[in-house]
PDB file of C-alpha atoms in Angstrom:
ATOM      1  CA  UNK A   1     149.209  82.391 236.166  1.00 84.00           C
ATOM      2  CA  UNK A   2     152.922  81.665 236.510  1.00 87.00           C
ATOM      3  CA  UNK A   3     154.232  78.581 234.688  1.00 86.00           C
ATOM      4  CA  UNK A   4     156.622  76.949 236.614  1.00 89.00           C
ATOM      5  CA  UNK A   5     158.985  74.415 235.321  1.00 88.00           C
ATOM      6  CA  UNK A   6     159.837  73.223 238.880  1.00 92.00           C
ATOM      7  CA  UNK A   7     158.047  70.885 241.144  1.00 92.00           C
ATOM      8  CA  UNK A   8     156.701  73.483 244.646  1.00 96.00           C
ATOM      9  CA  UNK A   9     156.947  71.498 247.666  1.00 97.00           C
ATOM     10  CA  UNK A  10     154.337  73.303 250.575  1.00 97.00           C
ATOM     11  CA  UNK A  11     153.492  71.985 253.398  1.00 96.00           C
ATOM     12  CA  UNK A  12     149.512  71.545 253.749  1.00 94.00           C
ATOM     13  CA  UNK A  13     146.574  71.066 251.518  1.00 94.00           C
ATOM     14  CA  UNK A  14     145.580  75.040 252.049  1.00 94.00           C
ATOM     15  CA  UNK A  15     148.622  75.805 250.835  1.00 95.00           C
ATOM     16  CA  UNK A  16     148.332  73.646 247.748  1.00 94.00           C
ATOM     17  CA  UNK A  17     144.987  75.091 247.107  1.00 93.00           C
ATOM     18  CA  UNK A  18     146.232  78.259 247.217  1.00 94.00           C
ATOM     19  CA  UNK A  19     149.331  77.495 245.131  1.00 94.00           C
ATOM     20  CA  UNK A  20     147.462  76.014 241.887  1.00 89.00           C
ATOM     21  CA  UNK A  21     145.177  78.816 241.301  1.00 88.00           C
ATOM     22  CA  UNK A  22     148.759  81.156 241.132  1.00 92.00           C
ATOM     23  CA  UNK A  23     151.092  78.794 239.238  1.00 91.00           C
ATOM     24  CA  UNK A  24     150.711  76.115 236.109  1.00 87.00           C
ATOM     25  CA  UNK A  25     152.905  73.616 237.606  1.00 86.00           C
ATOM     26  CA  UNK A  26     153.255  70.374 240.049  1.00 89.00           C
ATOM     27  CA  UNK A  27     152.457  71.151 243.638  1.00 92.00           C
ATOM     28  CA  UNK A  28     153.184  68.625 246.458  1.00 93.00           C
ATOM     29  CA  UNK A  29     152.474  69.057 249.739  1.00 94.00           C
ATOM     30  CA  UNK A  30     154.263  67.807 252.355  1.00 96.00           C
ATOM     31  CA  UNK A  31     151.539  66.603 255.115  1.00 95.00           C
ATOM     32  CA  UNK A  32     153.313  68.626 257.611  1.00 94.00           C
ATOM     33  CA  UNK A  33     155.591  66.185 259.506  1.00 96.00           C
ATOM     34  CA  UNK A  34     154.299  63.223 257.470  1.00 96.00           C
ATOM     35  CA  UNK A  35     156.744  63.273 254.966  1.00 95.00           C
ATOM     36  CA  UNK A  36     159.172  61.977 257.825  1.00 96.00           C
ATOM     37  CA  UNK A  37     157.756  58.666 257.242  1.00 95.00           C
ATOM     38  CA  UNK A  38     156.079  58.964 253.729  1.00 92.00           C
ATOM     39  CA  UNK A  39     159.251  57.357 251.771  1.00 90.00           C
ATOM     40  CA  UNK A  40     157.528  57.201 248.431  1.00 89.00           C
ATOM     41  CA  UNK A  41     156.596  60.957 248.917  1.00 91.00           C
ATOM     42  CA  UNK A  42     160.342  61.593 249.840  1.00 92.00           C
ATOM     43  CA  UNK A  43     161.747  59.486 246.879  1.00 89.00           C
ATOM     44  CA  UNK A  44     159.378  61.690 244.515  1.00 88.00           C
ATOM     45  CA  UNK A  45     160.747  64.629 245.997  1.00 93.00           C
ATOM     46  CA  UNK A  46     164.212  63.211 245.553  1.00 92.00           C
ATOM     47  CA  UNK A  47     163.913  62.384 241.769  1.00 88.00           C
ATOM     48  CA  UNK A  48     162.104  65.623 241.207  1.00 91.00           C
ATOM     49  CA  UNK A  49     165.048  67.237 242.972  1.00 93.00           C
ATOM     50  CA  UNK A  50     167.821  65.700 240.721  1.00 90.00           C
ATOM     51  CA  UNK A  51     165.706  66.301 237.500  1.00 88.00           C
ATOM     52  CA  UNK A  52     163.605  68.919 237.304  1.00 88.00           C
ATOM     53  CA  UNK A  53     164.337  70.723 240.576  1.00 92.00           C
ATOM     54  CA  UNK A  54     162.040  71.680 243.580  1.00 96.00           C
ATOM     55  CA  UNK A  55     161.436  74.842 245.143  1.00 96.00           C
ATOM     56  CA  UNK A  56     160.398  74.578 249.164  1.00 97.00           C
ATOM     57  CA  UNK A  57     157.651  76.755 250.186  1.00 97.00           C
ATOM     58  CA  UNK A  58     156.884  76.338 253.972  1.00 95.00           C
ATOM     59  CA  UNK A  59     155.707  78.470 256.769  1.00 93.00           C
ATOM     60  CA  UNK A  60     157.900  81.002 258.431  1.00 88.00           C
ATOM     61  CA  UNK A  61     157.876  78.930 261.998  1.00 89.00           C
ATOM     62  CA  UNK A  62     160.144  76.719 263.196  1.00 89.00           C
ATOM     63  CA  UNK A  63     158.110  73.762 261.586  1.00 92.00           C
ATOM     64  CA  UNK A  64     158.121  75.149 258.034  1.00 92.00           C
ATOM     65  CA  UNK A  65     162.247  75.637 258.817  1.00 92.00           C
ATOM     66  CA  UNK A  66     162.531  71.771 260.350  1.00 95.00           C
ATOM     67  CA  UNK A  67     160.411  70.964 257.046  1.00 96.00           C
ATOM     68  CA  UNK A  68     162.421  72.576 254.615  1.00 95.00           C
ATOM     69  CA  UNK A  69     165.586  71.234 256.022  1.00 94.00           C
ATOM     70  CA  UNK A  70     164.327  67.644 255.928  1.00 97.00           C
ATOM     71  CA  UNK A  71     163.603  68.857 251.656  1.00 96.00           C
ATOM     72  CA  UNK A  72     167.400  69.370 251.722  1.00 94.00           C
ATOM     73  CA  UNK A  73     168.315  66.636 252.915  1.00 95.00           C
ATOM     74  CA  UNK A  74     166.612  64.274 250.845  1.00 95.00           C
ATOM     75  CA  UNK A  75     167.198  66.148 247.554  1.00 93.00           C
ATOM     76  CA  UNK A  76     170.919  64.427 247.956  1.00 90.00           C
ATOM     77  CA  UNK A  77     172.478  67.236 245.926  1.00 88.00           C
ATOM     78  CA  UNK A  78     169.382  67.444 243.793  1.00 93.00           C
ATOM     79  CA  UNK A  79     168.741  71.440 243.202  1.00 94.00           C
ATOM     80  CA  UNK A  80     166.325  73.042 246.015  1.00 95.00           C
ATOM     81  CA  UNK A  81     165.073  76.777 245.822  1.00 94.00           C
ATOM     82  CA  UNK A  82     164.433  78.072 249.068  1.00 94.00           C
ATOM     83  CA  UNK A  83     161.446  80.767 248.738  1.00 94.00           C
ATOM     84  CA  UNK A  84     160.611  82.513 252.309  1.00 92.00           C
ATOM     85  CA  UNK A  85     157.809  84.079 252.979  1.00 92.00           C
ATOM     86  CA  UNK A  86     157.826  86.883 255.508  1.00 90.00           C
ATOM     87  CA  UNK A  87     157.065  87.034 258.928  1.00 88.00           C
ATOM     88  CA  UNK A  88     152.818  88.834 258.952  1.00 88.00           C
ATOM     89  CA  UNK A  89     151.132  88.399 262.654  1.00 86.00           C
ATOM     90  CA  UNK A  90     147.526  87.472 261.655  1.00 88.00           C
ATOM     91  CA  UNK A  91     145.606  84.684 261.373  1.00 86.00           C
ATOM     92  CA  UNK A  92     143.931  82.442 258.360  1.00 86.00           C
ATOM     93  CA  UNK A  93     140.255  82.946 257.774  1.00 84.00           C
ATOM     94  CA  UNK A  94     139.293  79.034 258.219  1.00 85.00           C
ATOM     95  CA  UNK A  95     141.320  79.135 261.917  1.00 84.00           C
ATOM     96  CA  UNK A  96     139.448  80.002 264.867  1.00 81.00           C
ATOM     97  CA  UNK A  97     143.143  81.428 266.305  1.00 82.00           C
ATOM     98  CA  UNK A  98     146.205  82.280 264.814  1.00 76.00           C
ATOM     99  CA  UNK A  99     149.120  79.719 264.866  1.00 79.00           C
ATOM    100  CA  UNK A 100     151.613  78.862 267.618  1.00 80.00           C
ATOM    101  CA  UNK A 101     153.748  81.532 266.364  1.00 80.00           C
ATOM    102  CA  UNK A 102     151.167  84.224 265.386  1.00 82.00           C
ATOM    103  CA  UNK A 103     151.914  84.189 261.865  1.00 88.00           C
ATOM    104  CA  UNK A 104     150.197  83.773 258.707  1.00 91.00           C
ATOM    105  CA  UNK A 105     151.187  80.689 256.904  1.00 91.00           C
ATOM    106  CA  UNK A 106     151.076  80.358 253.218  1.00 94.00           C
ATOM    107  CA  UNK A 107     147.760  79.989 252.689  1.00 93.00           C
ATOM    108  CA  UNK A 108     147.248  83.051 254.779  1.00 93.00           C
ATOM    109  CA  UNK A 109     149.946  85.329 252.532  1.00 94.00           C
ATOM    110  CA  UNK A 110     148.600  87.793 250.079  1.00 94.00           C
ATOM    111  CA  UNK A 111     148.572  86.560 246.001  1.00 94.00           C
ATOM    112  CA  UNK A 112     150.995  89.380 245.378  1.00 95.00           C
ATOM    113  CA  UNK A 113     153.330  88.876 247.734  1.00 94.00           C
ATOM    114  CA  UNK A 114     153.459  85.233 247.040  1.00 94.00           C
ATOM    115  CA  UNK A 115     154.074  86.200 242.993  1.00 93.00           C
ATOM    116  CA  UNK A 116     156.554  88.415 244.325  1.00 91.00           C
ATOM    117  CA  UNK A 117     158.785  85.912 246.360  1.00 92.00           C
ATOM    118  CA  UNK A 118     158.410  83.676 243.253  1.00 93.00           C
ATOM    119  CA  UNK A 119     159.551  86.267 241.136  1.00 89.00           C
ATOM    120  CA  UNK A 120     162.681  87.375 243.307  1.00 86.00           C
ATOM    121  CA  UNK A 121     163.645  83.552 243.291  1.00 87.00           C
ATOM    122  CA  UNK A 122     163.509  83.541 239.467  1.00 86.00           C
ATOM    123  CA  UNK A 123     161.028  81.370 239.157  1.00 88.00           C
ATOM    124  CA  UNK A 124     158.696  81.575 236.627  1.00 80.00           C
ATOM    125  CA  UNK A 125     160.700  83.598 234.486  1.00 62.00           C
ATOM    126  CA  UNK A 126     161.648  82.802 231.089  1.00 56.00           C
ATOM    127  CA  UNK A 127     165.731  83.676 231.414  1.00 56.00           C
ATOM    128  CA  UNK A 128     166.622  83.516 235.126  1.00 55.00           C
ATOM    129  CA  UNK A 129     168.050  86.477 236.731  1.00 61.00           C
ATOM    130  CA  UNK A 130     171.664  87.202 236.771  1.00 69.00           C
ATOM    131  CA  UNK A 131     172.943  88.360 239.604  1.00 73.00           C
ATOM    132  CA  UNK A 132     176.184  88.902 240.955  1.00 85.00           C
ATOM    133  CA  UNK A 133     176.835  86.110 243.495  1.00 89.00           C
ATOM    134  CA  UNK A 134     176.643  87.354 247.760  1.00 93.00           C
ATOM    135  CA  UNK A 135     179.141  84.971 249.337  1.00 94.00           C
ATOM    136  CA  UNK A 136     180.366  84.032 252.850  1.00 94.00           C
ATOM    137  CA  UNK A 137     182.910  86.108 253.003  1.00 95.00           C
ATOM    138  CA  UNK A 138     181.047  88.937 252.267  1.00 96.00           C
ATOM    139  CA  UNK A 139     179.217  88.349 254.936  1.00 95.00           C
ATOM    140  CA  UNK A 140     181.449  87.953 257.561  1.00 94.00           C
ATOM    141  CA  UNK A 141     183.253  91.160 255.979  1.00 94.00           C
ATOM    142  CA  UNK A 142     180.154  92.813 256.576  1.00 95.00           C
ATOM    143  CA  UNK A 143     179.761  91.862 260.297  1.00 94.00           C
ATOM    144  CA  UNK A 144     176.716  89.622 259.784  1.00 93.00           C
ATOM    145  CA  UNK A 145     178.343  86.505 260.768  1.00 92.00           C
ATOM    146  CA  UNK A 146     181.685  85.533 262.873  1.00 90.00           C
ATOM    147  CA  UNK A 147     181.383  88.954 264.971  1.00 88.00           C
ATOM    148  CA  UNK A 148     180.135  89.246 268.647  1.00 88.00           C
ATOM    149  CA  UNK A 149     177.262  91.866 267.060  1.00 92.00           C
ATOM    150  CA  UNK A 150     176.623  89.658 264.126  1.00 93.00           C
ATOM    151  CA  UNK A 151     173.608  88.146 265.381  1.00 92.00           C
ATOM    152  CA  UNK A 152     172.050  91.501 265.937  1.00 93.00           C
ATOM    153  CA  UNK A 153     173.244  92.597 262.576  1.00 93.00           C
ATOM    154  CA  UNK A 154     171.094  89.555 260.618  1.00 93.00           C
ATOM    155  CA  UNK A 155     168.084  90.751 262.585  1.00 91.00           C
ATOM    156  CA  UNK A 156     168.010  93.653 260.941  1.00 94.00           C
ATOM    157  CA  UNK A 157     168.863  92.248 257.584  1.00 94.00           C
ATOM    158  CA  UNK A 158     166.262  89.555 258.121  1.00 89.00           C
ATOM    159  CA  UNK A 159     163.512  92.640 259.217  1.00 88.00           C
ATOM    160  CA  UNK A 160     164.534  94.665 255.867  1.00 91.00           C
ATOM    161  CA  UNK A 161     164.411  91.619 253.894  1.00 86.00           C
ATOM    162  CA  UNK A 162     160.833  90.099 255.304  1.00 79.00           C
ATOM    163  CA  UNK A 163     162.622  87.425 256.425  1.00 78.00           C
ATOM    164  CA  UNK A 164     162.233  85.295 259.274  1.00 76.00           C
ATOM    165  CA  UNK A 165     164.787  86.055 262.211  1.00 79.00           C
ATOM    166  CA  UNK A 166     166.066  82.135 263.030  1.00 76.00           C
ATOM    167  CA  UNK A 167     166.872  81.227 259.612  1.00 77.00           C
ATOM    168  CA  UNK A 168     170.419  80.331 259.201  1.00 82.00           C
ATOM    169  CA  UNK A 169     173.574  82.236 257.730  1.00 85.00           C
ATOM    170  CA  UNK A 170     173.354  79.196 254.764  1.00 82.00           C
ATOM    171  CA  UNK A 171     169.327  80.063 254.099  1.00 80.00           C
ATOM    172  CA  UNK A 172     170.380  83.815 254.540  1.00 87.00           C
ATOM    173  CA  UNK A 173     172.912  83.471 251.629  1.00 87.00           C
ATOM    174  CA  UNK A 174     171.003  81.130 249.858  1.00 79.00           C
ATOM    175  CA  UNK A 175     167.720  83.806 249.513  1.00 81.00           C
ATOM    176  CA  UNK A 176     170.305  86.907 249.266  1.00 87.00           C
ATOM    177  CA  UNK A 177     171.899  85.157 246.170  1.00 81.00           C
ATOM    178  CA  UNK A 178     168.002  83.911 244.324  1.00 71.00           C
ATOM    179  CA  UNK A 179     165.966  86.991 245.378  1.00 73.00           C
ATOM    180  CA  UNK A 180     168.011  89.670 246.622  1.00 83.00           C
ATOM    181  CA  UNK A 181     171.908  90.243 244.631  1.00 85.00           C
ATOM    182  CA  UNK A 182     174.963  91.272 245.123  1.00 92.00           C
ATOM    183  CA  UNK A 183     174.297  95.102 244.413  1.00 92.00           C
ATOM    184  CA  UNK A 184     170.854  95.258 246.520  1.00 92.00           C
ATOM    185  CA  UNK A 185     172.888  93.481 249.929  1.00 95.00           C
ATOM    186  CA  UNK A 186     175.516  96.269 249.777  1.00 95.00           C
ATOM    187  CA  UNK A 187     172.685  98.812 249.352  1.00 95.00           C
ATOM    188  CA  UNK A 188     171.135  97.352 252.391  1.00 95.00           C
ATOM    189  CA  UNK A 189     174.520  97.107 254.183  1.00 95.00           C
ATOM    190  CA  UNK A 190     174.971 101.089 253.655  1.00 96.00           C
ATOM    191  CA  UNK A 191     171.780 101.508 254.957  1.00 95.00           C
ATOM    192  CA  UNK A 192     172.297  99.335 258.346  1.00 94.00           C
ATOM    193  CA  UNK A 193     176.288 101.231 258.733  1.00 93.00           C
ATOM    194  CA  UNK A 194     174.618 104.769 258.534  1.00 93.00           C
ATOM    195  CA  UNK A 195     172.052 103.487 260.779  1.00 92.00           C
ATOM    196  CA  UNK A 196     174.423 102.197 263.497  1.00 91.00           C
ATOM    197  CA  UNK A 197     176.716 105.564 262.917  1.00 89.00           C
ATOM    198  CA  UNK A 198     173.225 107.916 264.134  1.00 85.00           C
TER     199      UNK A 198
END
């Protein structure tokens, strides 16, 4: 088991189940979109936030994204760890189909690549990870933002990284600077100018 010192914020009671049987920590889920209107939920969330910190761990579709930015919001400066888990077409064993979007939610992801994500975000881990900090500039140096081929650019970051393709150039940072490091993104970035050179 991973201890974590963090509250995990998911969105569904699968998810939670599958959550406290990897980590020794608080789990909340979310409800889906009923944390819109739960305000005692939110102002736990809030307080959590601002003391002990929360990390958001929602599906990679568009709701997951609309919940996690709702987390932000309410965590009024509070600290939030994003941790994104990839983009795998499948379905969960309880569903009779898979989701709207085809992928597998949490509940649905492997326990390795779940300790994984964890991992890369530092959680768990008794002395976070240092890394050398991936900022905005760099990224618009790097042609993955402000370019007329940026967009195309993140898409292949996002597919290298596991990473859902709508997330924004903020959530991009934000994962590149927990998970990934300063030394791995200009690996990557290599990689993607020899590609576009052949």
């Amino acid at each position: 088991m991973i201890h974590v010192d963090q509250a995990i914020v998911v969105e569904g009671k699968y998810d939670k189940i599958k959550l406290k049987h990897l980590v020794d920590g608080l789990v909340i889920q979310t409800d889906g979109f009923r944390i819109f209107k739960d305000r005692e939920k939110s102002a736990l969330i809030r307080k959590l936030a601002q003391t002990q910190g929360v990390v958001v761990l929602t599906d990679s579709d568009t709701a997951g994204l609309v919940i996690r930015n709702y987390i932000q919001s309410i965590a009024h400066g509070g600290r939030v760890i994003n941790v994104f888990i990839p983009e795998i077409l499948g379905k969960e064993k309880r569903k009779e189909k898979p989701s709207k979007a085809g992928f597998l939610g949490v509940e649905g992801i492997s326990d390795e690549i779940l300790r994984k994500r964890l991992q890369q975000a530092g959680i768990g881990c008794e002395q976070p990870i240092q890394r050398t900090p991936v900022t905005k500039y760099h990224l618009y140096e790097d042609g993955l933002s402000g370019g007329g081929n940026s967009k195309n650019r993140r898409k292949w970051l996002f597919k290298q990284l596991g990473l859902p393709e709508y997330l924004s150039t903020n959530h991009l940072l934000e994962y590149l600077n927990h998970a990934v490091g300063y030394e791995e993104y200009q690996r990557l970035i290599q990689l993607l100018k020899q590609e576009e050179n052949q």
